[in-house]
Amino acid sequence: MANSPESSRKQPSRSERKKNRLSIPSTHPPKPVKKTLSRAERKVAQVGTPPPPPKVNKTRRLIITLSSIVVAIALIAGAAYYLIVLAPLQHVLISVGSDNVDTGYFLQRVVANPNGSSVTSTIQLLISELIIKQQASAEGIAPVTSQDIDSYVRTQAETSLAASAAADNTAVTTTTDGTTPTDTTTTAVTTTPTTISDSAYNNWLKQQLADTGLSLKEYRQVALYNIQRQRLVSILSAQIPSSVQQYHVWAIYFNSSAAAVTAKAKVTTLSDFNTVANTNAGQTNGGDLGWMPLAVLPIQLEAVAKNLAVGACSDPVTYQSGSSLDGSLKTTYWLLWLSEESDSMAVTPSQLSALQGNSVDNWLNNKAQAVTITLHDRNGTAVNANTGTLDNDTLAWLNLEIQKYLKRLPSQTTTTSVATTTTTTTPAPTTTTTPAATTTETPVSTTTTTTTSP
């Protein structure tokens, strides 16, 4: 068979066919070449590409900045307020053994002090309270219960409200034409307690807390101290006999030691003594103090009088009244004369009151020797109260703080504090120079002695 033109054409070889396949475009994309990745590249691929940083809102940033500034200012102001206002009030002012009194509480007690806003009398009062508290058990003072305090404060309220009601019960006489005459008749004021309602009691107590600045707990603590003092007075009073040895006492005081020495040289008889007394310091009774137990006298005068013979004049006796705590300390010089003596004479009510006060003061002085009593100056200096006192800077600062504290409280003119009717042996300092009814600074400078004339 004859070959056709197509069959006679030469077939391409294998290499040519392969070459032709490669040159013809494929309808499928080529398979990607697999690349071997490094460990770091694989880790990045697993984590993924980190997102771009967020765009911070400028207003938000401003608010955050301003808030930070405000907080910083508040913190600084708070720290300043603490350092300037609060920290000084937390400063320990008085230490009696292990008991401390901080300045803030001290200021509150100054306001509540029945003897007035006095630094001296308040220091003396707080020290005596803590000594009695610490010695109560050993002295046989019965524990004070919550019921005792309730009863005590209730009685205080009843007495106070009865006194207020009596003071308001004033009868004024008017003329026929309706005008008020110059002479008025006032009913006598009585403080006899009367039963009051719970509402009246609660209102009274609420007013006391507002007027003194004391919390209810602090107010009741003051009541506890007063009850302990009353019980101590009762214990010591029971030891005072109804009749004691008494002397007829005469006394003259001078403002200088030299004047006392000069006067002593002029005295050889009681008549001489009377003459000198009537020409000195405005005395007109010859210096007669009357009959009295010598224990009624202030401790400095009593110590000399005990060793003084009847019918003789003493040497000048140095006597101090007031207190070194607030600069009110005053020194006078006394001549004493005992004209008569009685081995047994009944104790009068006024003498009993003075003997009770002196017995408590003597008790406090004796107990004070066995405990460390420290006053703390504003600068941190600790001062032994038996030998020193607060410095002038601390006293001035305390008086300034008292005035500030009083301005923050309601008017004190009608306030009856928890201790108003309480028997106390630490009255406010006085400048009286008569040994009868005066306040003296005893060897323990933080307590006082009160004497009352017969």
Coordinates of C-alpha atoms in Angstrom, one line a residue:
M1 CA 0.0 0.0 0.0
A2 CA 1.2 3.2 -0.9
N3 CA 2.0 5.5 1.9
S4 CA -0.1 8.7 2.3
P5 CA 1.6 12.1 2.8
E6 CA 0.5 12.2 6.5
S7 CA 1.8 8.7 7.3
S8 CA 5.0 9.4 5.5
R9 CA 5.6 12.5 7.8
K10 CA 8.2 11.9 10.4
Q11 CA 7.0 11.5 14.0
P12 CA 8.6 13.8 16.6
S13 CA 11.0 12.2 19.0
R14 CA 10.4 11.9 22.7
S15 CA 12.6 14.9 23.5
E16 CA 10.8 17.0 21.0
R17 CA 7.5 16.0 22.4
K18 CA 8.6 17.0 25.9
K19 CA 9.9 20.3 24.7
N20 CA 6.6 20.9 23.0
R21 CA 4.7 20.2 26.2
L22 CA 6.8 22.7 28.1
S23 CA 6.3 25.4 25.5
I24 CA 2.5 25.1 25.5
P25 CA 0.8 27.2 28.2
S26 CA -1.1 25.2 30.8
T27 CA -4.6 26.0 31.9
H28 CA -3.6 25.2 35.6
P29 CA -1.3 27.3 37.7
P30 CA 1.9 25.8 38.7
K31 CA 2.2 24.2 42.1
P32 CA 4.0 26.4 44.6
V33 CA 7.4 25.5 45.6
K34 CA 7.5 24.4 49.2
K35 CA 9.9 26.6 51.2
T36 CA 11.6 25.4 54.4
L37 CA 11.1 28.0 57.2
S38 CA 13.4 28.7 60.1
R39 CA 12.4 28.2 63.7
A40 CA 12.0 31.9 64.3
E41 CA 9.9 32.3 61.1
R42 CA 7.7 29.4 62.2
K43 CA 7.2 31.0 65.7
V44 CA 6.1 34.3 64.1
A45 CA 3.8 32.5 61.8
Q46 CA 2.1 30.7 64.7
V47 CA 1.7 33.9 66.8
G48 CA 0.6 36.0 64.0
T49 CA 1.4 39.6 63.1
P50 CA 1.1 41.9 66.2
P51 CA -1.7 44.5 65.8
P52 CA -0.7 48.0 65.3
P53 CA -0.6 50.2 68.5
P54 CA -4.0 51.8 69.3
K55 CA -4.5 55.4 68.7
V56 CA -4.9 57.2 72.1
N57 CA -7.7 59.7 72.4
K58 CA -6.2 63.1 73.2
T59 CA -9.2 64.1 75.4
R60 CA -9.0 61.0 77.4
R61 CA -5.3 61.5 78.0
L62 CA -6.0 65.1 79.2
I63 CA -8.7 63.9 81.6
I64 CA -6.3 61.2 83.0
T65 CA -3.5 63.8 83.4
L66 CA -5.8 66.3 85.2
S67 CA -7.3 63.6 87.4
S68 CA -3.8 62.6 88.5
I69 CA -3.0 66.2 89.3
V70 CA -6.2 66.6 91.4
V71 CA -5.5 63.3 93.3
A72 CA -1.9 64.4 94.0
I73 CA -3.1 67.8 95.3
A74 CA -5.7 66.1 97.5
L75 CA -3.1 63.7 98.9
I76 CA -0.8 66.6 99.7
A77 CA -3.6 68.6 101.3
G78 CA -4.6 65.6 103.3
A79 CA -1.1 65.0 104.5
A80 CA -0.8 68.7 105.4
Y81 CA -4.1 68.7 107.3
Y82 CA -3.0 65.6 109.2
L83 CA 0.4 67.1 110.1
I84 CA -0.9 70.5 111.0
V85 CA -4.3 69.7 112.6
L86 CA -4.7 66.1 113.5
A87 CA -1.2 65.0 114.5
P88 CA -0.8 67.7 117.2
L89 CA -4.1 66.6 118.7
Q90 CA -2.8 63.1 119.0
H91 CA 0.3 64.3 120.8
V92 CA 0.5 62.7 124.3
L93 CA 0.4 65.6 126.8
I94 CA 0.2 63.8 130.1
S95 CA 1.4 60.4 131.2
V96 CA 0.4 58.9 134.6
G97 CA 2.1 55.6 134.9
S98 CA 0.9 53.6 131.9
D99 CA -2.1 55.9 131.2
N100 CA -1.7 58.6 128.6
V101 CA -3.8 61.7 127.8
D102 CA -3.6 63.1 124.3
T103 CA -4.0 66.8 123.4
G104 CA -7.4 66.3 121.7
Y105 CA -9.0 64.7 124.7
F106 CA -7.3 67.3 127.0
L107 CA -9.0 70.1 125.1
Q108 CA -12.4 68.4 125.4
R109 CA -11.9 68.1 129.2
V110 CA -10.9 71.7 129.5
V111 CA -14.3 72.7 128.1
A112 CA -16.0 70.1 130.4
N113 CA -14.1 71.2 133.5
P114 CA -16.5 72.7 136.1
N115 CA -13.6 74.9 137.3
G116 CA -13.4 76.8 134.0
S117 CA -11.2 76.7 130.9
S118 CA -8.0 76.4 132.7
V119 CA -4.9 74.5 131.6
T120 CA -3.7 74.1 135.1
S121 CA -6.8 72.9 136.8
T122 CA -7.6 70.5 134.0
I123 CA -4.1 69.0 134.2
Q124 CA -4.5 68.6 137.9
L125 CA -7.9 67.1 137.6
L126 CA -6.9 64.5 134.9
I127 CA -3.8 63.5 136.9
S128 CA -5.9 63.0 140.1
E129 CA -8.5 61.0 138.1
L130 CA -5.9 58.6 136.8
I131 CA -4.2 58.2 140.2
I132 CA -7.5 57.3 141.8
K133 CA -8.4 54.9 138.9
Q134 CA -5.1 53.1 139.3
Q135 CA -5.3 52.9 143.1
A136 CA -9.0 52.2 143.4
S137 CA -8.8 48.5 144.0
A138 CA -6.0 48.8 146.5
E139 CA -7.9 51.5 148.4
G140 CA -11.1 49.4 148.6
I141 CA -13.1 51.5 146.2
A142 CA -15.9 49.3 144.9
P143 CA -15.9 48.7 141.1
V144 CA -18.2 51.1 139.2
T145 CA -20.9 49.4 137.2
S146 CA -22.8 50.6 134.1
Q147 CA -25.9 50.9 136.3
D148 CA -23.9 53.2 138.7
I149 CA -23.0 55.5 135.8
D150 CA -26.6 55.5 134.6
S151 CA -27.9 56.5 138.0
Y152 CA -25.2 59.1 138.5
V153 CA -25.7 60.9 135.1
R154 CA -29.5 60.7 135.6
T155 CA -29.1 62.5 139.0
Q156 CA -26.9 65.1 137.3
A157 CA -29.6 65.7 134.8
E158 CA -32.4 66.0 137.4
T159 CA -30.3 68.3 139.6
S160 CA -29.4 70.5 136.6
L161 CA -32.9 70.8 135.2
A162 CA -34.3 71.5 138.7
A163 CA -31.8 74.3 139.2
S164 CA -32.7 75.8 135.8
A165 CA -36.4 75.7 136.5
A166 CA -35.9 77.3 139.9
A167 CA -33.7 80.0 138.5
D168 CA -36.4 80.8 135.9
N169 CA -39.1 80.9 138.6
T170 CA -38.6 84.6 139.5
A171 CA -41.4 86.7 140.9
V172 CA -41.3 90.4 139.9
T173 CA -43.6 92.9 141.7
T174 CA -45.2 95.5 139.4
T175 CA -46.8 98.9 140.3
T176 CA -50.4 99.7 139.7
D177 CA -49.5 101.6 136.5
G178 CA -47.9 98.5 135.0
T179 CA -44.3 99.7 135.3
T180 CA -41.7 97.5 136.9
P181 CA -40.3 98.9 140.2
T182 CA -36.6 99.0 141.0
D183 CA -37.0 96.5 143.8
T184 CA -37.8 93.0 142.7
T185 CA -38.5 89.8 144.7
T186 CA -36.7 86.7 143.5
T187 CA -37.6 83.2 144.8
A188 CA -34.8 81.2 146.3
V189 CA -33.0 78.9 143.8
T190 CA -33.1 75.2 144.8
T191 CA -31.2 72.3 143.2
T192 CA -33.3 69.5 144.7
P193 CA -33.4 66.8 142.1
T194 CA -36.8 66.0 140.6
T195 CA -37.9 63.0 138.6
I196 CA -37.7 63.8 134.8
S197 CA -39.0 62.0 131.8
D198 CA -36.8 59.9 129.5
S199 CA -37.3 62.5 126.8
A200 CA -36.2 65.3 129.0
Y201 CA -33.2 63.3 130.1
N202 CA -32.2 62.4 126.6
N203 CA -32.4 66.0 125.4
W204 CA -30.3 67.1 128.4
L205 CA -27.7 64.5 127.7
K206 CA -27.6 65.4 124.0
Q207 CA -27.0 69.0 124.9
Q208 CA -24.2 68.1 127.3
L209 CA -22.4 66.2 124.6
A210 CA -22.8 69.1 122.1
D211 CA -21.6 71.6 124.7
T212 CA -18.5 69.7 125.8
G213 CA -17.6 67.9 122.5
L214 CA -17.2 64.6 124.4
S215 CA -18.6 61.4 123.0
L216 CA -21.1 59.4 125.0
K217 CA -18.4 56.9 125.9
E218 CA -16.0 59.7 127.1
Y219 CA -18.9 61.4 129.0
R220 CA -19.6 58.2 130.8
Q221 CA -15.9 57.7 131.5
V222 CA -15.8 61.1 133.2
A223 CA -18.8 60.1 135.3
L224 CA -17.0 56.9 136.3
Y225 CA -14.0 59.0 137.5
N226 CA -16.3 61.3 139.5
I227 CA -18.0 58.3 141.2
Q228 CA -14.6 56.9 142.1
R229 CA -13.6 60.2 143.6
Q230 CA -16.8 60.4 145.7
R231 CA -16.2 56.9 147.0
L232 CA -12.6 57.8 147.9
V233 CA -13.8 60.9 149.8
S234 CA -16.3 58.7 151.7
I235 CA -13.6 56.3 152.7
L236 CA -11.2 59.0 153.8
S237 CA -14.0 61.0 155.5
A238 CA -14.9 58.0 157.7
Q239 CA -11.4 58.3 159.2
I240 CA -12.0 61.9 160.4
P241 CA -13.2 61.9 164.0
S242 CA -16.2 64.1 165.0
S243 CA -14.1 65.9 167.6
V244 CA -10.4 66.9 167.2
Q245 CA -7.7 69.0 168.8
Q246 CA -8.1 72.6 167.7
Y247 CA -6.3 75.9 168.1
H248 CA -7.2 79.6 167.9
V249 CA -5.1 80.7 164.9
W250 CA -3.9 84.2 163.9
A251 CA -2.0 85.0 160.7
I252 CA -0.4 87.9 158.8
Y253 CA 0.9 87.7 155.2
F254 CA 3.5 89.8 153.4
N255 CA 4.6 90.1 149.8
S256 CA 8.3 90.0 150.7
S257 CA 10.4 88.1 153.0
A258 CA 12.1 91.3 154.2
A259 CA 8.8 92.8 155.3
A260 CA 7.9 89.6 157.2
V261 CA 11.2 89.7 159.0
T262 CA 10.8 93.3 159.9
A263 CA 7.3 92.7 161.3
K264 CA 8.4 89.7 163.3
A265 CA 10.9 91.9 165.2
K266 CA 8.0 94.1 166.3
V267 CA 5.9 91.3 167.8
T268 CA 6.3 90.0 171.3
T269 CA 2.7 89.8 172.4
L270 CA -0.7 89.0 170.8
S271 CA -1.5 92.7 171.0
D272 CA 1.6 93.5 169.0
F273 CA 0.6 90.8 166.5
N274 CA -2.9 92.4 166.1
T275 CA -1.4 95.9 165.6
V276 CA 1.0 94.7 162.9
A277 CA -1.8 92.8 161.2
N278 CA -4.2 95.8 161.1
T279 CA -1.6 98.0 159.5
N280 CA -0.6 95.5 156.9
A281 CA -2.3 94.3 153.7
G282 CA -5.7 95.8 154.6
Q283 CA -6.4 93.4 157.4
T284 CA -8.8 94.8 160.1
N285 CA -9.4 91.8 162.4
G286 CA -5.9 91.5 163.8
G287 CA -5.3 88.5 161.6
D288 CA -7.9 86.3 163.5
L289 CA -8.6 83.1 161.6
G290 CA -10.6 81.6 164.4
W291 CA -10.6 78.1 165.9
M292 CA -9.6 75.3 163.6
P293 CA -7.8 71.9 163.4
L294 CA -4.3 72.6 162.1
A295 CA -5.0 70.2 159.3
V296 CA -7.3 72.7 157.8
L297 CA -4.4 75.0 157.0
P298 CA -2.4 74.6 153.8
I299 CA 0.3 72.1 154.1
Q300 CA 3.2 74.6 154.2
L301 CA 1.5 76.5 157.1
E302 CA 0.3 73.4 158.9
A303 CA 3.9 72.0 159.0
V304 CA 5.1 75.1 160.9
A305 CA 2.0 75.4 163.1
K306 CA 2.3 71.9 164.4
N307 CA 5.7 72.8 165.9
L308 CA 4.7 76.3 167.1
A309 CA 4.2 76.9 170.9
V310 CA 1.0 78.5 172.0
G311 CA 1.6 82.2 172.7
A312 CA 4.6 82.6 170.4
C313 CA 5.1 84.1 166.9
S314 CA 6.5 82.0 164.1
D315 CA 9.3 82.8 161.9
P316 CA 8.3 83.9 158.3
V317 CA 6.7 81.0 156.5
T318 CA 7.0 80.8 152.7
Y319 CA 3.6 80.0 151.1
Q320 CA 2.8 79.5 147.4
S321 CA -0.6 79.8 145.9
G322 CA -1.6 79.3 142.3
S323 CA 0.4 77.0 140.1
S324 CA 3.7 77.0 138.1
L325 CA 1.9 75.2 135.3
D326 CA 0.3 78.4 133.9
G327 CA 2.4 81.1 135.5
S328 CA -0.1 82.0 138.2
L329 CA 2.3 80.9 141.0
K330 CA 2.5 83.6 143.7
T331 CA 4.7 83.6 146.8
T332 CA 3.8 85.2 150.1
Y333 CA 5.3 85.2 153.5
W334 CA 3.4 84.5 156.7
L335 CA 3.6 85.0 160.4
L336 CA 1.5 82.6 162.6
W337 CA 0.3 82.9 166.2
L338 CA -1.5 80.3 168.3
S339 CA -3.3 81.9 171.2
E340 CA -5.4 79.1 172.7
E341 CA -5.6 75.3 172.5
S342 CA -8.5 72.8 173.0
D343 CA -7.8 69.1 173.2
S344 CA -11.2 68.2 171.9
M345 CA -13.6 70.3 170.0
A346 CA -16.5 69.3 167.6
V347 CA -15.7 69.5 163.9
T348 CA -17.9 72.0 162.2
P349 CA -19.4 71.3 158.7
S350 CA -17.1 73.8 157.1
Q351 CA -14.1 72.3 158.9
L352 CA -15.2 68.8 157.9
S353 CA -15.4 69.9 154.2
A354 CA -11.9 71.4 154.4
L355 CA -10.5 68.3 156.2
Q356 CA -12.1 66.0 153.6
G357 CA -10.5 68.1 150.8
N358 CA -7.1 68.1 152.5
S359 CA -7.3 64.3 153.2
V360 CA -7.8 63.6 149.5
D361 CA -5.0 66.0 148.5
N362 CA -2.7 64.4 151.0
W363 CA -3.7 61.0 149.8
L364 CA -3.0 62.0 146.2
N365 CA 0.4 63.5 147.0
N366 CA 1.4 60.3 148.8
K367 CA 0.3 58.1 145.9
A368 CA 1.9 60.4 143.3
Q369 CA 5.3 59.7 144.8
A370 CA 5.0 56.0 143.8
V371 CA 4.0 56.7 140.1
T372 CA 5.8 58.4 137.3
I373 CA 3.9 61.5 136.2
T374 CA 5.2 63.1 133.0
L375 CA 4.2 66.3 131.1
H376 CA 5.2 66.3 127.4
D377 CA 6.1 69.6 125.8
R378 CA 5.1 70.3 122.3
N379 CA 8.6 69.8 121.1
G380 CA 8.7 66.3 122.5
T381 CA 10.6 67.1 125.8
A382 CA 9.3 65.0 128.7
V383 CA 9.1 66.8 132.0
N384 CA 8.7 65.2 135.4
A385 CA 5.6 66.8 136.9
N386 CA 7.1 66.6 140.4
T387 CA 10.0 68.8 139.5
G388 CA 9.1 70.7 136.3
T389 CA 6.3 72.1 134.2
L390 CA 5.3 72.6 130.6
D391 CA 7.3 75.2 128.7
N392 CA 5.8 78.6 127.8
D393 CA 5.5 77.7 124.1
T394 CA 3.4 74.7 124.9
L395 CA 1.2 76.6 127.4
A396 CA 0.6 79.4 124.9
W397 CA -0.2 76.9 122.2
L398 CA -2.7 75.1 124.4
N399 CA -4.5 78.3 125.4
L400 CA -4.7 79.2 121.7
E401 CA -6.2 75.8 120.8
I402 CA -8.6 76.1 123.7
Q403 CA -10.0 79.3 122.2
K404 CA -10.3 77.7 118.8
Y405 CA -12.1 74.7 120.3
L406 CA -14.5 76.9 122.2
K407 CA -15.4 78.8 119.1
R408 CA -16.5 75.5 117.4
L409 CA -18.9 74.7 120.2
P410 CA -22.2 76.1 121.2
S411 CA -22.3 78.8 123.9
Q412 CA -20.9 77.6 127.2
T413 CA -23.0 80.1 129.3
T414 CA -25.7 77.6 130.1
T415 CA -23.6 74.4 130.1
T416 CA -23.7 72.1 133.1
S417 CA -20.9 69.6 132.6
V418 CA -20.9 66.1 134.0
A419 CA -18.6 67.2 136.8
T420 CA -20.4 70.4 137.8
T421 CA -21.9 69.2 141.0
T422 CA -19.2 66.7 141.8
T423 CA -17.0 67.1 144.9
T424 CA -13.5 67.9 143.6
T425 CA -10.3 68.8 145.4
T426 CA -8.6 70.4 142.4
P427 CA -10.3 73.8 141.9
A428 CA -9.2 76.4 139.5
P429 CA -6.1 78.4 140.5
T430 CA -6.7 81.5 142.6
T431 CA -4.7 84.5 143.6
T432 CA -6.2 84.7 147.0
T433 CA -3.5 85.1 149.6
T434 CA -5.6 84.2 152.6
P435 CA -4.9 80.7 153.9
A436 CA -8.7 80.2 154.3
A437 CA -10.3 79.2 151.1
T438 CA -7.2 79.2 148.9
T439 CA -5.6 76.9 146.3
T440 CA -2.0 76.0 146.9
E441 CA 0.6 74.1 145.0
T442 CA 1.7 71.1 147.0
P443 CA 5.1 69.4 146.7
V444 CA 3.6 67.4 143.8
S445 CA 3.0 70.3 141.5
T446 CA 0.1 68.6 139.7
T447 CA -2.3 68.5 142.7
T448 CA -3.8 71.3 144.8
T449 CA -4.9 71.8 148.3
T450 CA -8.1 73.6 149.2
T451 CA -8.8 75.0 152.7
T452 CA -11.9 76.6 154.0
S453 CA -12.1 78.9 156.9
P454 CA -14.1 77.7 160.0

